Amino acid sequence: MTLQHPADRGGAGRGRFERFAESVSTVTSSPAFFVFCLALVSFTVAVHIAGIATAWLLLAGDSMTAVTLLLLALLKNSELRAERAIQRKLDAIAAALLEAQEGEPGKAYENLRNVIRMEEEI
């Protein structure tokens, strides 16, 4: 396990967490997950209105808290990956433009070509 951000690691492969986070992001953006969350909120409201035992209230509240924390972690992961990918692309474009003004394309041009497809590895 590494504490380095995926955009800083480089390399062609993505780790297990990156693949897992992307898969879960796909699921959580689906209509089925929205229906699940709506059902969870409805369950919580129904338990409060019905005045059912405290154990059910705790279960409903804890379930919503757990889903919220997991979604927050996934959202932050997606945000960081997108932010870093955009910044590296902008850096590569700026370097390639400076290099083009000086004459022949070189290392910056190759970096630009590599970074354009970066979202596939992040």
CSV table of N, CA and C in Angstrom, one decimal:
chain,number,residue,atom,x,y,z
A,1,MET,N,0.9,-1.2,0.0
A,1,MET,CA,0.0,0.0,0.0
A,1,MET,C,0.9,1.2,0.0
A,2,THR,N,0.5,2.2,-0.8
A,2,THR,CA,1.3,3.4,-0.9
A,2,THR,C,0.4,4.6,-0.5
A,3,LEU,N,1.0,5.7,0.0
A,3,LEU,CA,0.2,6.9,0.3
A,3,LEU,C,0.4,7.9,-0.8
A,4,GLN,N,1.0,7.6,-1.8
A,4,GLN,CA,1.2,8.5,-2.9
A,4,GLN,C,-0.1,8.6,-3.7
A,5,HIS,N,-0.4,9.7,-4.3
A,5,HIS,CA,-1.6,9.9,-5.1
A,5,HIS,C,-1.4,9.2,-6.4
A,6,PRO,N,-2.5,8.6,-7.0
A,6,PRO,CA,-2.4,7.9,-8.3
A,6,PRO,C,-1.8,8.7,-9.4
A,7,ALA,N,-2.1,10.0,-9.4
A,7,ALA,CA,-1.5,10.8,-10.5
A,7,ALA,C,0.0,11.0,-10.3
A,8,ASP,N,0.5,10.9,-9.1
A,8,ASP,CA,1.9,11.1,-8.8
A,8,ASP,C,2.7,9.9,-9.0
A,9,ARG,N,2.0,8.7,-8.9
A,9,ARG,CA,2.7,7.4,-9.0
A,9,ARG,C,3.3,7.1,-10.4
A,10,GLY,N,2.4,7.5,-11.4
A,10,GLY,CA,2.8,7.2,-12.8
A,10,GLY,C,2.6,5.7,-13.1
A,11,GLY,N,3.1,5.2,-14.2
A,11,GLY,CA,2.9,3.8,-14.5
A,11,GLY,C,1.6,3.6,-15.3
A,12,ALA,N,1.6,2.4,-15.9
A,12,ALA,CA,0.5,2.1,-16.8
A,12,ALA,C,-0.7,1.5,-16.0
A,13,GLY,N,-0.4,0.8,-14.9
A,13,GLY,CA,-1.5,0.1,-14.2
A,13,GLY,C,-2.1,0.9,-13.0
A,14,ARG,N,-3.3,0.5,-12.7
A,14,ARG,CA,-4.0,1.1,-11.6
A,14,ARG,C,-4.1,0.1,-10.5
A,15,GLY,N,-4.0,0.6,-9.3
A,15,GLY,CA,-4.1,-0.3,-8.1
A,15,GLY,C,-5.5,-0.8,-7.9
A,16,ARG,N,-5.6,-1.8,-6.9
A,16,ARG,CA,-6.9,-2.4,-6.6
A,16,ARG,C,-7.9,-1.3,-6.1
A,17,PHE,N,-7.4,-0.4,-5.2
A,17,PHE,CA,-8.3,0.6,-4.7
A,17,PHE,C,-8.8,1.5,-5.8
A,18,GLU,N,-8.0,1.9,-6.7
A,18,GLU,CA,-8.4,2.8,-7.8
A,18,GLU,C,-9.5,2.1,-8.6
A,19,ARG,N,-9.3,0.8,-8.9
A,19,ARG,CA,-10.3,0.1,-9.7
A,19,ARG,C,-11.6,-0.1,-8.9
A,20,PHE,N,-11.4,-0.4,-7.6
A,20,PHE,CA,-12.6,-0.5,-6.7
A,20,PHE,C,-13.4,0.8,-6.6
A,21,ALA,N,-12.6,1.9,-6.4
A,21,ALA,CA,-13.3,3.2,-6.2
A,21,ALA,C,-14.0,3.6,-7.5
A,22,GLU,N,-13.4,3.3,-8.7
A,22,GLU,CA,-14.1,3.6,-9.9
A,22,GLU,C,-15.4,2.8,-10.1
A,23,SER,N,-15.3,1.5,-9.7
A,23,SER,CA,-16.5,0.6,-9.8
A,23,SER,C,-17.6,1.1,-8.9
A,24,VAL,N,-17.2,1.4,-7.7
A,24,VAL,CA,-18.2,1.9,-6.7
A,24,VAL,C,-18.8,3.3,-7.1
A,25,SER,N,-18.0,4.1,-7.7
A,25,SER,CA,-18.5,5.4,-8.2
A,25,SER,C,-19.5,5.2,-9.3
A,26,THR,N,-19.3,4.2,-10.2
A,26,THR,CA,-20.2,3.9,-11.2
A,26,THR,C,-21.6,3.4,-10.6
A,27,VAL,N,-21.5,2.5,-9.6
A,27,VAL,CA,-22.7,2.0,-9.0
A,27,VAL,C,-23.4,3.2,-8.2
A,28,THR,N,-22.7,4.0,-7.5
A,28,THR,CA,-23.4,5.0,-6.7
A,28,THR,C,-24.0,6.1,-7.6
A,29,SER,N,-23.6,6.2,-8.8
A,29,SER,CA,-24.2,7.2,-9.7
A,29,SER,C,-25.3,6.7,-10.5
A,30,SER,N,-25.7,5.4,-10.2
A,30,SER,CA,-26.8,4.8,-11.0
A,30,SER,C,-28.2,5.1,-10.3
A,31,PRO,N,-29.2,5.0,-11.1
A,31,PRO,CA,-30.6,5.2,-10.6
A,31,PRO,C,-30.9,4.2,-9.5
A,32,ALA,N,-30.4,3.0,-9.6
A,32,ALA,CA,-30.7,1.9,-8.6
A,32,ALA,C,-30.2,2.3,-7.2
A,33,PHE,N,-29.0,3.0,-7.2
A,33,PHE,CA,-28.5,3.4,-5.9
A,33,PHE,C,-29.3,4.6,-5.3
A,34,PHE,N,-29.7,5.4,-6.2
A,34,PHE,CA,-30.6,6.5,-5.8
A,34,PHE,C,-31.9,6.0,-5.1
A,35,VAL,N,-32.4,5.0,-5.7
A,35,VAL,CA,-33.6,4.3,-5.2
A,35,VAL,C,-33.3,3.7,-3.8
A,36,PHE,N,-32.2,3.1,-3.7
A,36,PHE,CA,-31.7,2.5,-2.4
A,36,PHE,C,-31.6,3.6,-1.4
A,37,CYS,N,-31.0,4.7,-1.7
A,37,CYS,CA,-30.9,5.8,-0.7
A,37,CYS,C,-32.3,6.4,-0.3
A,38,LEU,N,-33.1,6.5,-1.3
A,38,LEU,CA,-34.5,7.0,-1.1
A,38,LEU,C,-35.2,6.1,-0.2
A,39,ALA,N,-35.1,4.8,-0.4
A,39,ALA,CA,-35.7,3.8,0.5
A,39,ALA,C,-35.1,3.9,1.9
A,40,LEU,N,-33.8,4.1,2.0
A,40,LEU,CA,-33.2,4.2,3.4
A,40,LEU,C,-33.7,5.4,4.1
A,41,VAL,N,-33.8,6.5,3.4
A,41,VAL,CA,-34.4,7.7,4.0
A,41,VAL,C,-35.8,7.5,4.4
A,42,SER,N,-36.6,6.9,3.5
A,42,SER,CA,-38.0,6.7,3.8
A,42,SER,C,-38.2,5.7,5.0
A,43,PHE,N,-37.3,4.7,5.1
A,43,PHE,CA,-37.3,3.8,6.3
A,43,PHE,C,-37.1,4.6,7.5
A,44,THR,N,-36.1,5.5,7.5
A,44,THR,CA,-35.8,6.3,8.7
A,44,THR,C,-36.9,7.2,9.1
A,45,VAL,N,-37.5,7.8,8.1
A,45,VAL,CA,-38.7,8.7,8.4
A,45,VAL,C,-39.9,7.9,9.0
A,46,ALA,N,-40.1,6.7,8.3
A,46,ALA,CA,-41.2,5.8,8.8
A,46,ALA,C,-41.0,5.3,10.2
A,47,VAL,N,-39.8,5.0,10.5
A,47,VAL,CA,-39.5,4.5,11.9
A,47,VAL,C,-39.7,5.6,12.9
A,48,HIS,N,-39.4,6.9,12.6
A,48,HIS,CA,-39.6,8.0,13.5
A,48,HIS,C,-41.1,8.3,13.6
A,49,ILE,N,-41.8,8.3,12.5
A,49,ILE,CA,-43.2,8.6,12.6
A,49,ILE,C,-44.0,7.5,13.3
A,50,ALA,N,-43.6,6.2,13.1
A,50,ALA,CA,-44.3,5.1,13.7
A,50,ALA,C,-44.0,4.9,15.2
A,51,GLY,N,-42.9,5.6,15.7
A,51,GLY,CA,-42.5,5.5,17.1
A,51,GLY,C,-42.1,4.1,17.4
A,52,ILE,N,-41.4,3.4,16.5
A,52,ILE,CA,-40.9,2.1,16.8
A,52,ILE,C,-39.8,2.1,17.7
A,53,ALA,N,-39.4,1.0,18.2
A,53,ALA,CA,-38.3,0.8,19.3
A,53,ALA,C,-37.1,1.6,18.9
A,54,THR,N,-36.4,2.0,19.9
A,54,THR,CA,-35.1,2.8,19.8
A,54,THR,C,-34.1,2.0,19.0
A,55,ALA,N,-34.1,0.7,19.1
A,55,ALA,CA,-33.1,-0.1,18.3
A,55,ALA,C,-33.2,0.1,16.8
A,56,TRP,N,-34.4,0.2,16.3
A,56,TRP,CA,-34.7,0.4,14.9
A,56,TRP,C,-34.2,1.8,14.5
A,57,LEU,N,-34.5,2.8,15.4
A,57,LEU,CA,-34.0,4.2,15.1
A,57,LEU,C,-32.5,4.2,15.0
A,58,LEU,N,-31.8,3.5,15.9
A,58,LEU,CA,-30.4,3.5,15.9
A,58,LEU,C,-29.9,2.8,14.6
A,59,LEU,N,-30.5,1.7,14.2
A,59,LEU,CA,-30.1,1.0,13.0
A,59,LEU,C,-30.3,1.9,11.8
A,60,ALA,N,-31.4,2.6,11.7
A,60,ALA,CA,-31.7,3.5,10.6
A,60,ALA,C,-30.6,4.6,10.5
A,61,GLY,N,-30.4,5.2,11.7
A,61,GLY,CA,-29.4,6.3,11.7
A,61,GLY,C,-28.0,5.9,11.4
A,62,ASP,N,-27.6,4.7,12.0
A,62,ASP,CA,-26.3,4.2,11.7
A,62,ASP,C,-26.1,3.8,10.3
A,63,SER,N,-27.1,3.3,9.7
A,63,SER,CA,-27.0,2.9,8.2
A,63,SER,C,-26.8,4.2,7.4
A,64,MET,N,-27.6,5.2,7.7
A,64,MET,CA,-27.4,6.5,6.9
A,64,MET,C,-26.1,7.1,7.1
A,65,THR,N,-25.6,7.0,8.3
A,65,THR,CA,-24.2,7.6,8.6
A,65,THR,C,-23.2,6.8,7.9
A,66,ALA,N,-23.2,5.5,7.9
A,66,ALA,CA,-22.3,4.7,7.2
A,66,ALA,C,-22.3,4.9,5.7
A,67,VAL,N,-23.4,5.0,5.1
A,67,VAL,CA,-23.5,5.3,3.6
A,67,VAL,C,-23.0,6.7,3.3
A,68,THR,N,-23.3,7.7,4.2
A,68,THR,CA,-22.8,9.0,4.0
A,68,THR,C,-21.3,9.1,4.0
A,69,LEU,N,-20.7,8.4,5.0
A,69,LEU,CA,-19.2,8.4,5.1
A,69,LEU,C,-18.5,7.7,4.0
A,70,LEU,N,-19.1,6.6,3.5
A,70,LEU,CA,-18.5,5.9,2.4
A,70,LEU,C,-18.6,6.8,1.1
A,71,LEU,N,-19.7,7.4,0.9
A,71,LEU,CA,-19.9,8.3,-0.3
A,71,LEU,C,-19.0,9.5,-0.2
A,72,LEU,N,-18.8,10.0,1.0
A,72,LEU,CA,-17.9,11.1,1.1
A,72,LEU,C,-16.4,10.7,0.7
A,73,ALA,N,-16.0,9.6,1.2
A,73,ALA,CA,-14.6,9.1,0.9
A,73,ALA,C,-14.5,8.9,-0.6
A,74,LEU,N,-15.5,8.3,-1.3
A,74,LEU,CA,-15.4,8.1,-2.7
A,74,LEU,C,-15.5,9.4,-3.5
A,75,LEU,N,-16.3,10.3,-3.0
A,75,LEU,CA,-16.4,11.6,-3.7
A,75,LEU,C,-15.0,12.3,-3.6
A,76,LYS,N,-14.4,12.3,-2.5
A,76,LYS,CA,-13.1,13.0,-2.4
A,76,LYS,C,-12.0,12.3,-3.2
A,77,ASN,N,-12.1,10.9,-3.3
A,77,ASN,CA,-11.1,10.2,-4.1
A,77,ASN,C,-11.3,10.6,-5.6
A,78,SER,N,-12.6,10.6,-6.1
A,78,SER,CA,-12.8,11.0,-7.5
A,78,SER,C,-12.4,12.5,-7.7
A,79,GLU,N,-12.7,13.3,-6.8
A,79,GLU,CA,-12.3,14.7,-6.9
A,79,GLU,C,-10.8,14.9,-7.1
A,80,LEU,N,-10.0,14.2,-6.2
A,80,LEU,CA,-8.6,14.3,-6.2
A,80,LEU,C,-8.0,13.8,-7.5
A,81,ARG,N,-8.5,12.7,-8.0
A,81,ARG,CA,-8.0,12.1,-9.2
A,81,ARG,C,-8.3,13.0,-10.4
A,82,ALA,N,-9.5,13.6,-10.5
A,82,ALA,CA,-9.8,14.5,-11.6
A,82,ALA,C,-9.0,15.8,-11.5
A,83,GLU,N,-8.8,16.3,-10.3
A,83,GLU,CA,-8.0,17.5,-10.2
A,83,GLU,C,-6.6,17.3,-10.6
A,84,ARG,N,-6.0,16.3,-10.1
A,84,ARG,CA,-4.6,16.0,-10.5
A,84,ARG,C,-4.4,15.7,-12.0
A,85,ALA,N,-5.4,15.0,-12.6
A,85,ALA,CA,-5.3,14.7,-14.0
A,85,ALA,C,-5.4,16.0,-14.8
A,86,ILE,N,-6.3,16.9,-14.4
A,86,ILE,CA,-6.4,18.1,-15.2
A,86,ILE,C,-5.1,19.0,-15.0
A,87,GLN,N,-4.6,19.0,-13.8
A,87,GLN,CA,-3.4,19.8,-13.6
A,87,GLN,C,-2.2,19.3,-14.4
A,88,ARG,N,-2.0,18.0,-14.4
A,88,ARG,CA,-0.9,17.4,-15.2
A,88,ARG,C,-1.1,17.7,-16.7
A,89,LYS,N,-2.3,17.6,-17.2
A,89,LYS,CA,-2.6,17.9,-18.6
A,89,LYS,C,-2.3,19.4,-18.9
A,90,LEU,N,-2.7,20.3,-18.0
A,90,LEU,CA,-2.4,21.7,-18.2
A,90,LEU,C,-0.9,22.0,-18.2
A,91,ASP,N,-0.2,21.3,-17.3
A,91,ASP,CA,1.3,21.5,-17.2
A,91,ASP,C,1.9,21.0,-18.5
A,92,ALA,N,1.5,19.9,-19.0
A,92,ALA,CA,2.0,19.3,-20.2
A,92,ALA,C,1.7,20.2,-21.4
A,93,ILE,N,0.5,20.7,-21.5
A,93,ILE,CA,0.2,21.6,-22.6
A,93,ILE,C,1.0,22.9,-22.6
A,94,ALA,N,1.2,23.5,-21.4
A,94,ALA,CA,2.0,24.7,-21.3
A,94,ALA,C,3.5,24.4,-21.7
A,95,ALA,N,4.0,23.3,-21.2
A,95,ALA,CA,5.4,22.9,-21.6
A,95,ALA,C,5.5,22.7,-23.1
A,96,ALA,N,4.6,22.0,-23.7
A,96,ALA,CA,4.6,21.7,-25.1
A,96,ALA,C,4.5,23.0,-25.9
A,97,LEU,N,3.7,23.9,-25.5
A,97,LEU,CA,3.6,25.2,-26.2
A,97,LEU,C,4.9,26.0,-26.1
A,98,LEU,N,5.5,26.0,-24.9
A,98,LEU,CA,6.8,26.7,-24.8
A,98,LEU,C,7.8,26.1,-25.7
A,99,GLU,N,7.8,24.8,-25.7
A,99,GLU,CA,8.8,24.0,-26.5
A,99,GLU,C,8.6,24.3,-28.0
A,100,ALA,N,7.3,24.4,-28.4
A,100,ALA,CA,7.0,24.7,-29.8
A,100,ALA,C,7.4,26.1,-30.2
A,101,GLN,N,7.4,27.0,-29.3
A,101,GLN,CA,7.8,28.4,-29.6
A,101,GLN,C,9.3,28.4,-29.8
A,102,GLU,N,10.0,27.5,-29.2
A,102,GLU,CA,11.5,27.5,-29.3
A,102,GLU,C,12.0,26.7,-30.5
A,103,GLY,N,11.1,26.0,-31.1
A,103,GLY,CA,11.6,25.2,-32.3
A,103,GLY,C,10.9,23.8,-32.4
A,104,GLU,N,11.8,22.8,-32.3
A,104,GLU,CA,11.3,21.5,-32.5
A,104,GLU,C,10.7,20.9,-31.2
A,105,PRO,N,9.7,20.0,-31.4
A,105,PRO,CA,9.1,19.4,-30.3
A,105,PRO,C,10.1,18.3,-29.7
A,106,GLY,N,10.1,18.2,-28.4
A,106,GLY,CA,11.0,17.3,-27.7
A,106,GLY,C,10.3,16.5,-26.6
A,107,LYS,N,10.9,16.6,-25.4
A,107,LYS,CA,10.4,15.8,-24.3
A,107,LYS,C,9.0,16.3,-23.8
A,108,ALA,N,8.8,17.6,-23.9
A,108,ALA,CA,7.5,18.1,-23.4
A,108,ALA,C,6.4,17.6,-24.4
A,109,TYR,N,6.7,17.5,-25.6
A,109,TYR,CA,5.7,17.0,-26.6
A,109,TYR,C,5.3,15.6,-26.3
A,110,GLU,N,6.3,14.8,-26.0
A,110,GLU,CA,6.1,13.4,-25.6
A,110,GLU,C,5.3,13.3,-24.3
A,111,ASN,N,5.6,14.1,-23.3
A,111,ASN,CA,4.9,14.1,-22.1
A,111,ASN,C,3.4,14.5,-22.3
A,112,LEU,N,3.2,15.5,-23.2
A,112,LEU,CA,1.8,15.9,-23.6
A,112,LEU,C,1.1,14.7,-24.2
A,113,ARG,N,1.7,14.0,-25.1
A,113,ARG,CA,1.1,12.8,-25.7
A,113,ARG,C,0.7,11.7,-24.6
A,114,ASN,N,1.6,11.5,-23.7
A,114,ASN,CA,1.4,10.6,-22.6
A,114,ASN,C,0.3,11.0,-21.7
A,115,VAL,N,0.2,12.3,-21.3
A,115,VAL,CA,-0.7,12.8,-20.3
A,115,VAL,C,-2.1,12.9,-20.9
A,116,ILE,N,-2.3,13.0,-22.2
A,116,ILE,CA,-3.6,13.1,-22.7
A,116,ILE,C,-4.5,11.9,-22.4
A,117,ARG,N,-3.9,10.7,-22.3
A,117,ARG,CA,-4.6,9.5,-22.0
A,117,ARG,C,-4.5,9.1,-20.5
A,118,MET,N,-4.1,10.1,-19.7
A,118,MET,CA,-3.9,9.8,-18.3
A,118,MET,C,-5.1,9.3,-17.5
A,119,GLU,N,-6.3,9.8,-17.9
A,119,GLU,CA,-7.5,9.4,-17.2
A,119,GLU,C,-7.8,7.9,-17.3
A,120,GLU,N,-7.2,7.2,-18.3
A,120,GLU,CA,-7.4,5.8,-18.3
A,120,GLU,C,-6.6,5.1,-17.3
A,121,GLU,N,-5.5,5.7,-16.8
A,121,GLU,CA,-4.7,5.0,-15.8
A,121,GLU,C,-5.0,5.5,-14.4
A,122,ILE,N,-5.7,6.5,-14.3
A,122,ILE,CA,-6.0,7.1,-12.9
A,122,ILE,C,-7.3,6.5,-12.4
